[in-house]
mmCIF file of C-alpha atoms in Angstrom:
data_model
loop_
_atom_site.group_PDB
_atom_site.id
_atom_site.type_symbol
_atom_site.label_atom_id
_atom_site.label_comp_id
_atom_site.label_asym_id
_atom_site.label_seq_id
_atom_site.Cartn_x
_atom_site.Cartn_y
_atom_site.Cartn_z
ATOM 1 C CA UNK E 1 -7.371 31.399 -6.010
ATOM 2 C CA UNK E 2 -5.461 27.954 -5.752
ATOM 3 C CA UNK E 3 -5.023 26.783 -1.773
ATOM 4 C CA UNK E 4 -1.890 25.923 -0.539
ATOM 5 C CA UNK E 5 -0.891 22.426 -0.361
ATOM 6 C CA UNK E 6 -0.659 21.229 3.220
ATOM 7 C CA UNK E 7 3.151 19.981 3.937
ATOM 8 C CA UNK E 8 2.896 16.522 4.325
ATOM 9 C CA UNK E 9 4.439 16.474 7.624
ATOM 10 C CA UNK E 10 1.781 18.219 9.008
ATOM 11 C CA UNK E 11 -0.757 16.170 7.208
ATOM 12 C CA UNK E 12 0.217 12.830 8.852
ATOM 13 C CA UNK E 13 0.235 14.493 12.334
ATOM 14 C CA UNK E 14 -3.101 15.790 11.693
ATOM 15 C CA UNK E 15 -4.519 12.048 10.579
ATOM 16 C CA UNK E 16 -2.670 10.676 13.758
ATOM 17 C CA UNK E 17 -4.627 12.967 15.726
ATOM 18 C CA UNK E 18 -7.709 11.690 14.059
ATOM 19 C CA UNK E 19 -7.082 8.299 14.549
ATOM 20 C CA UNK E 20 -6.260 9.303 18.149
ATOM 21 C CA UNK E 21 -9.703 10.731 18.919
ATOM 22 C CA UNK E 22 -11.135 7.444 17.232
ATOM 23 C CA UNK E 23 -8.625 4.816 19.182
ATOM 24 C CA UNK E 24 -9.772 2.899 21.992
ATOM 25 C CA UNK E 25 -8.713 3.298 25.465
ATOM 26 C CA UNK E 26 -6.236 0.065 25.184
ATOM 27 C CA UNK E 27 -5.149 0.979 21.871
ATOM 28 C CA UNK E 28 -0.805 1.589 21.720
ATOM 29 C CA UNK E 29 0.311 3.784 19.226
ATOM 30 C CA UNK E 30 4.048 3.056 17.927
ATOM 31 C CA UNK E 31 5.842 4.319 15.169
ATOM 32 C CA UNK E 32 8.685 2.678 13.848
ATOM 33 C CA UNK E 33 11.551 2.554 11.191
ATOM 34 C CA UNK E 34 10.182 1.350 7.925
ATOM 35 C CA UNK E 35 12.971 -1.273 7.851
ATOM 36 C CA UNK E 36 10.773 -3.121 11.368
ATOM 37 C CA UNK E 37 7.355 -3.111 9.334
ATOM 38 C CA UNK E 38 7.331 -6.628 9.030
ATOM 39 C CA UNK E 39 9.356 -7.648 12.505
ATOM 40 C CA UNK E 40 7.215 -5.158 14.316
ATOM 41 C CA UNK E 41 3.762 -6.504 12.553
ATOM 42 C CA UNK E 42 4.428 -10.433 14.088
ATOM 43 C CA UNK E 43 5.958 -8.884 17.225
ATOM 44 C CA UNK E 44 2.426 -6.394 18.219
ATOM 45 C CA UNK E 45 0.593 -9.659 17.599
ATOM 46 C CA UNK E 46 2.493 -11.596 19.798
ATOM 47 C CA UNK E 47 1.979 -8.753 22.348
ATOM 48 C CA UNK E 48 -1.740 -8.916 21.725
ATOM 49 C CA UNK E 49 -1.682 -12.311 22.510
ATOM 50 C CA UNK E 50 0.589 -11.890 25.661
ATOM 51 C CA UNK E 51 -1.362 -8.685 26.838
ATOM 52 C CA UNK E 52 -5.423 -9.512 25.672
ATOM 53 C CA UNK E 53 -7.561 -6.395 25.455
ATOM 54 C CA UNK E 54 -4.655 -4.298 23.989
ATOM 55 C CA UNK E 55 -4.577 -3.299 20.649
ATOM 56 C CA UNK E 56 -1.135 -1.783 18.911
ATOM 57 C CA UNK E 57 -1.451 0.399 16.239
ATOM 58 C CA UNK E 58 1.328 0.605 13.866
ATOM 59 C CA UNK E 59 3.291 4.245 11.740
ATOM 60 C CA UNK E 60 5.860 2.985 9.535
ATOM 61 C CA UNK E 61 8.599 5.705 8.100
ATOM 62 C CA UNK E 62 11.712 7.144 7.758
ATOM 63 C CA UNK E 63 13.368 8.441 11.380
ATOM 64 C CA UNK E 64 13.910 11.543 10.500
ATOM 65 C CA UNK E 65 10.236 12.082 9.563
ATOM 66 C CA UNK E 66 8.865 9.973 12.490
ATOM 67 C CA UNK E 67 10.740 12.318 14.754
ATOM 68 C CA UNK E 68 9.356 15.321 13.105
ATOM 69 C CA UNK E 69 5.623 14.350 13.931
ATOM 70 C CA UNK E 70 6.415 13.580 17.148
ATOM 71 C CA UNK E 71 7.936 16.724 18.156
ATOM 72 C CA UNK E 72 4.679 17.910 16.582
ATOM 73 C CA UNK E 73 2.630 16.643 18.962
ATOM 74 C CA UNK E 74 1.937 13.752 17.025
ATOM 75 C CA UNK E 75 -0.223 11.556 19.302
ATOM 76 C CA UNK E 76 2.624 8.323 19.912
ATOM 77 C CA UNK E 77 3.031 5.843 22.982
ATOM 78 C CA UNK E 78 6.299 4.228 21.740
ATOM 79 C CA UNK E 79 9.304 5.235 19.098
ATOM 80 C CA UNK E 80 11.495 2.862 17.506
ATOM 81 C CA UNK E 81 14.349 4.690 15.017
ATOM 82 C CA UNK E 82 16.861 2.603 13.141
ATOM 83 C CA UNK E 83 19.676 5.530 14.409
ATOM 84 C CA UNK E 84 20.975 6.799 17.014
ATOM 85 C CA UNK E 85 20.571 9.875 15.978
ATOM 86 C CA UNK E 86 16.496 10.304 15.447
ATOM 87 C CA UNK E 87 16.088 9.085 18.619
ATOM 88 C CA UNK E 88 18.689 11.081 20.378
ATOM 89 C CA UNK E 89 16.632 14.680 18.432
ATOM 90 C CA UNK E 90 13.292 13.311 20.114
ATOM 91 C CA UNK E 91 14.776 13.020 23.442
ATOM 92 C CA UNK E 92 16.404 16.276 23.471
ATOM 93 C CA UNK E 93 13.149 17.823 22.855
ATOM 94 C CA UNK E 94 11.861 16.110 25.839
ATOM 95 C CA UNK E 95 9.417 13.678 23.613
ATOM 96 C CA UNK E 96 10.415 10.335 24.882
ATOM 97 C CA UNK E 97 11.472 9.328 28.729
ATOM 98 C CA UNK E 98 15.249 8.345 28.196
ATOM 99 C CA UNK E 99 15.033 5.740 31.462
ATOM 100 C CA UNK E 100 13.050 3.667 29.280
ATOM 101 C CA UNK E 101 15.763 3.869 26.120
ATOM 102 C CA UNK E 102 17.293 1.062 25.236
ATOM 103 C CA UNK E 103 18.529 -0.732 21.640
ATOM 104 C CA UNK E 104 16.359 -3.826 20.858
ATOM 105 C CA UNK E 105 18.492 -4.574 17.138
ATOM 106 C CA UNK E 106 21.584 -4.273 15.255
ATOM 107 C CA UNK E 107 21.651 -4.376 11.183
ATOM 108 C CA UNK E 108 23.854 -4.568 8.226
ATOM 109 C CA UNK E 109 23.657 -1.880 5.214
ATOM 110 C CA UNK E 110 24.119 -3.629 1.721
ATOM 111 C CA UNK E 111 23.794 -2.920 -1.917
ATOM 112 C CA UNK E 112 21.078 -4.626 -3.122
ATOM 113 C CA UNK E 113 20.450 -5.746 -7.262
ATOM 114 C CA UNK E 114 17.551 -7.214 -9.369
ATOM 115 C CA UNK E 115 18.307 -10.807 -9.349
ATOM 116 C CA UNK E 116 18.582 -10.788 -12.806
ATOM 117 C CA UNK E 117 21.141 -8.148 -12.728
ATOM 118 C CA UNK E 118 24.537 -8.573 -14.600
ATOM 119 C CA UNK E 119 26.165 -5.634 -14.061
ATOM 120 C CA UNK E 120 28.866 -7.255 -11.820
ATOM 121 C CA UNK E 121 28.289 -4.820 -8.767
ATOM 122 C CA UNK E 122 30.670 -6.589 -6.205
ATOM 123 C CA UNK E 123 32.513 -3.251 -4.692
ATOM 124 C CA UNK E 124 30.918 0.485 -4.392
ATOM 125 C CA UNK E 125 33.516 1.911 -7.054
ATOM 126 C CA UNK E 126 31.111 -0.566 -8.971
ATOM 127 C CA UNK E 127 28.350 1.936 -8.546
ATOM 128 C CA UNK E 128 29.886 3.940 -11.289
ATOM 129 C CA UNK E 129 29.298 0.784 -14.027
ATOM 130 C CA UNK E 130 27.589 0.891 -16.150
ATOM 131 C CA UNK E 131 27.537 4.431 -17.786
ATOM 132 C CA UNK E 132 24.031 5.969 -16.159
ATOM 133 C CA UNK E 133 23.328 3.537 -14.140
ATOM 134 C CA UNK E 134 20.917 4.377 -11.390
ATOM 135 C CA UNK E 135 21.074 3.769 -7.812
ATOM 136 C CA UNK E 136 18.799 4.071 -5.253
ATOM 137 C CA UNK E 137 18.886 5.622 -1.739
ATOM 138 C CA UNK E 138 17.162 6.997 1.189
ATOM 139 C CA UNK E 139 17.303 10.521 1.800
ATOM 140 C CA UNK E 140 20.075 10.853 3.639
ATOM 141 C CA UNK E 141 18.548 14.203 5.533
ATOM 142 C CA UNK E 142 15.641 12.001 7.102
ATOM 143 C CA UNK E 143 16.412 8.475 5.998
ATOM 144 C CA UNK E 144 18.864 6.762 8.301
ATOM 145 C CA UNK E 145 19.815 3.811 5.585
ATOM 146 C CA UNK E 146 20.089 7.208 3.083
ATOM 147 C CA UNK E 147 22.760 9.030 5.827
ATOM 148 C CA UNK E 148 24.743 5.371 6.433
ATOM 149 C CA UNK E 149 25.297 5.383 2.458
ATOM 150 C CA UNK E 150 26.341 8.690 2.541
ATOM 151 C CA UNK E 151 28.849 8.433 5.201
ATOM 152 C CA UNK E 152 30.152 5.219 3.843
ATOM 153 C CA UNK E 153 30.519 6.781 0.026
ATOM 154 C CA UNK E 154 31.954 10.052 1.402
ATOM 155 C CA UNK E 155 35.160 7.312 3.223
ATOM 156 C CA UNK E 156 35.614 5.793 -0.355
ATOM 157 C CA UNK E 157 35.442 9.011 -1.837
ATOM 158 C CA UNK E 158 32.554 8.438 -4.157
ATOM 159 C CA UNK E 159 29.728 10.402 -2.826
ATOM 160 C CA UNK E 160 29.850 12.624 -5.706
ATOM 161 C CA UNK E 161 29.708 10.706 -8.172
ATOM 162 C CA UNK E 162 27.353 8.017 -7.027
ATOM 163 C CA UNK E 163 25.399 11.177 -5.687
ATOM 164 C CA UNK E 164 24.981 12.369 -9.488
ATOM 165 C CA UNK E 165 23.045 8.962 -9.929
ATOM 166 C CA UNK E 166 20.933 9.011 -6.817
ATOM 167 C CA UNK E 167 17.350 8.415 -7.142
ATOM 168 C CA UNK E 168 16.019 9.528 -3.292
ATOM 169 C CA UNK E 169 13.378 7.324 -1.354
ATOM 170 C CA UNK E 170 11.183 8.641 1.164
ATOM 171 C CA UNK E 171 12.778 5.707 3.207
ATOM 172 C CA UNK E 172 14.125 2.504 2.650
ATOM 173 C CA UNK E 173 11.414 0.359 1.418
ATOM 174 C CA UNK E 174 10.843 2.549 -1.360
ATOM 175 C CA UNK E 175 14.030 2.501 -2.622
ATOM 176 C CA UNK E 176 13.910 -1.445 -2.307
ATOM 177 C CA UNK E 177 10.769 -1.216 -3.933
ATOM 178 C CA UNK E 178 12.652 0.544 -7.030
ATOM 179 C CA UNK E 179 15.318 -2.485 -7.368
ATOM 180 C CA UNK E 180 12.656 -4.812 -6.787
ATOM 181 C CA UNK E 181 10.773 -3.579 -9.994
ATOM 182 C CA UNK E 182 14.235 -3.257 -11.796
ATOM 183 C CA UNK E 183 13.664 0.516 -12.210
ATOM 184 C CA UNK E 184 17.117 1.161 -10.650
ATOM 185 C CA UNK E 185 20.517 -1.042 -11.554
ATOM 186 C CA UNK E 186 21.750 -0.864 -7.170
ATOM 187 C CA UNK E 187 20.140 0.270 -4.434
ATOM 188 C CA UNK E 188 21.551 0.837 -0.828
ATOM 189 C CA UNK E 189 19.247 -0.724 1.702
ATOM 190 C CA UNK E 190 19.475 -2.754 5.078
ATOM 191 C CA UNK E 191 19.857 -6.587 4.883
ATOM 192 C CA UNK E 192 16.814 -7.528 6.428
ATOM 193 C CA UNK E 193 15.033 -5.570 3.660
ATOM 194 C CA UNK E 194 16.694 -7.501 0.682
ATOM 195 C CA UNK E 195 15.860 -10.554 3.165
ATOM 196 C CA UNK E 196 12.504 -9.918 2.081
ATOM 197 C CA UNK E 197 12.303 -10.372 -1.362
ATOM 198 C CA UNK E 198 14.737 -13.068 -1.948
ATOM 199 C CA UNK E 199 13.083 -13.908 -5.535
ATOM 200 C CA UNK E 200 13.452 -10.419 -7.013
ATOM 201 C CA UNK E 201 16.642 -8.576 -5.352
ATOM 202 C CA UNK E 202 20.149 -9.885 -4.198
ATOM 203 C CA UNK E 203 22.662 -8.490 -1.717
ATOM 204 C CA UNK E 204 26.094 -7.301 -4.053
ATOM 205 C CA UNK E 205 28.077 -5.748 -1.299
ATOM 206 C CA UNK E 206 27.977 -5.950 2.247
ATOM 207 C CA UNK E 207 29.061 -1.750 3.185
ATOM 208 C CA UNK E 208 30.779 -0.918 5.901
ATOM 209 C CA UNK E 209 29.821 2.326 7.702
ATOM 210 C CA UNK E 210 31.713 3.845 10.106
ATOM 211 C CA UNK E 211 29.311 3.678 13.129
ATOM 212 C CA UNK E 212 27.208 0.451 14.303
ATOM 213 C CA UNK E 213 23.352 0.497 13.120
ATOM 214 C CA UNK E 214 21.626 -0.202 16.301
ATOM 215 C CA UNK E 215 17.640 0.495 16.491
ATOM 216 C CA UNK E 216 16.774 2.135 19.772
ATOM 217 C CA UNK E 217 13.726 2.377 21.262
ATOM 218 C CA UNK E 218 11.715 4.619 23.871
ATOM 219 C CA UNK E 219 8.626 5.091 25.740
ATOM 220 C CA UNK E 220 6.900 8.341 24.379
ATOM 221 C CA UNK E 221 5.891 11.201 26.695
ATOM 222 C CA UNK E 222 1.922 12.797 25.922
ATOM 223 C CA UNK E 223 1.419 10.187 23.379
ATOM 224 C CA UNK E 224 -1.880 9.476 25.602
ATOM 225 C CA UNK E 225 -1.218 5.768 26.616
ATOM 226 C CA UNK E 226 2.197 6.017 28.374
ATOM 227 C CA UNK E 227 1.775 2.798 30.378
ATOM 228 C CA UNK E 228 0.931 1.203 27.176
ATOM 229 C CA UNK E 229 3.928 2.656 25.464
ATOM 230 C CA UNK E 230 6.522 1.332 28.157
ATOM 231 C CA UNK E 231 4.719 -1.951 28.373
ATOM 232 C CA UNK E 232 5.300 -2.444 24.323
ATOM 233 C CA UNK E 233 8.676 -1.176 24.466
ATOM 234 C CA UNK E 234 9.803 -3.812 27.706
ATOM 235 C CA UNK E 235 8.111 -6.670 25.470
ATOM 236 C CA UNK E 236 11.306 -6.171 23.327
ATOM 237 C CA UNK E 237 12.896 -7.332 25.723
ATOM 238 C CA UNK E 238 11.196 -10.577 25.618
ATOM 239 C CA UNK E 239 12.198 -14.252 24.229
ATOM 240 C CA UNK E 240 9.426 -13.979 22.215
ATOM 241 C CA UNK E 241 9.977 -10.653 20.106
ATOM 242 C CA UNK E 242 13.928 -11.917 20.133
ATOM 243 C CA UNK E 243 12.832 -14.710 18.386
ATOM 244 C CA UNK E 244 11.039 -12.393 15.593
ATOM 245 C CA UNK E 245 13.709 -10.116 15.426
ATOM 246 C CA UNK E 246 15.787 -12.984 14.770
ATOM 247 C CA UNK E 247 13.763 -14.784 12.466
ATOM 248 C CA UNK E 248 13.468 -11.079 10.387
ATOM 249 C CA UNK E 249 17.733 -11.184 10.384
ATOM 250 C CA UNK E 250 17.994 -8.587 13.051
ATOM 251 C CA UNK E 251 20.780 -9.047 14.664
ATOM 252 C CA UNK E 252 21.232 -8.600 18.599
ATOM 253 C CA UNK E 253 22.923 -5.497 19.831
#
């Protein structure tokens, strides 16, 4: 008899809760947009260095997903979303202590080409040129990038068309991944992700989306290192993770 397969969801709370039983006692669990993997990398060594002894471990992944683990009773200290939105689900279920909620970064949505692309994307009616093209996207039920493209489509009135050519991304580094490797002709991502691969994609169109992206963050509540949590989340406060924000194009809220 063939076993069921064990929804993913449920299989990266369970490894969390391993590597929960196996952290130390000053180790900080955090888990983060994918779009910060980079930022947030620098910034938990710069809080190692400022806070010696603590260790901060990192789970990268779409909102939407990140909030479903937690509400899981996925062992986190600290939650940083890249909408308003995940983090306002995770508070309402009581996960995360809203005194401690603040947003740490602001970002700009783009569509993003392979560098060697001459399609002459410069508009999202462009999307539609040339006949099959391909475009790449986060899911916009768990992806926050994914939802900003839809909202932004659904003002131009072109979300079902460019829908029709959607190729969904568990978050938003996959689907830069797939312009990166040229196996899409656009793909809608932030601009700190294009930022990062300057040799192989380039920003087409700047969107406009009818609500700011700001990244909030939070403390987590039952995560097992509260104290740790809060002290992670207040260092983004700091001149120092400012500066890496910065340097990773993040703009200030």
């Amino acid at each position: 008899m063939k076993a069921n397969p064990v929804p993913a969801s449920r299989l990266t709370v369970a490894l969390l809760l391993l590597a929960a039983a196996a952290a130390q006692a000053g180790d900080i669990t955090v888990s983060a947009a994918s779009s910060l993997t980079n930022a947030f990398q620098e910034i938990g060594r710069a809080f190692e260095l400022a806070n010696p002894g603590e260790r901060v471990l990192f789970n990268f992944g779409a909102s939407g997903s990140l909030v479903t683990q937690i509400t899981r009773g996925a062992p986190v200290d600290a939650f940083a979303a890249a909408d308003q939105e995940s983090l306002d689900k995770a508070q309402a279920a009581g996960a995360v202590d809203r005194a401690t909620r603040f947003n740490f970064a602001r970002n700009q949505l783009v569509v993003a080409v392979p560098v060697d692309s001459n399609h002459g994307i410069a508009s999202l009616r462009d999307l539609l040129k040339p006949a099959g093209a391909r475009v790449a996207m986060g899911n916009p039920e768990s992806v926050p990038a994914g939802r900003y493209a839809r909202l932004a489509l659904e003002k131009a009135g072109l979300w079902g068309e460019v829908k029709a050519r959607a190729l969904n991304a568990v978050n938003v580094r996959q689907a830069l991944d797939y312009v990166s490797r040229g196996e899409v002709d656009a793909g809608f991502v932030y601009v700190t992700d294009a930022l990062m691969m300057p040799k192989r994609v380039k920003v087409a169109v700047a969107v406009e989306v009818p609500e700011e992206i700001l990244y909030p963050v939070a403390a987590v509540r039952g995560g097992g290192n509260y104290a740790g949590g809060k002290a992670f989340v207040q260092f983004l406060r700091s001149p120092a993770a400012v500066a890496i924000l910065d340097k990773y194009g993040f703009g200030r809220p």
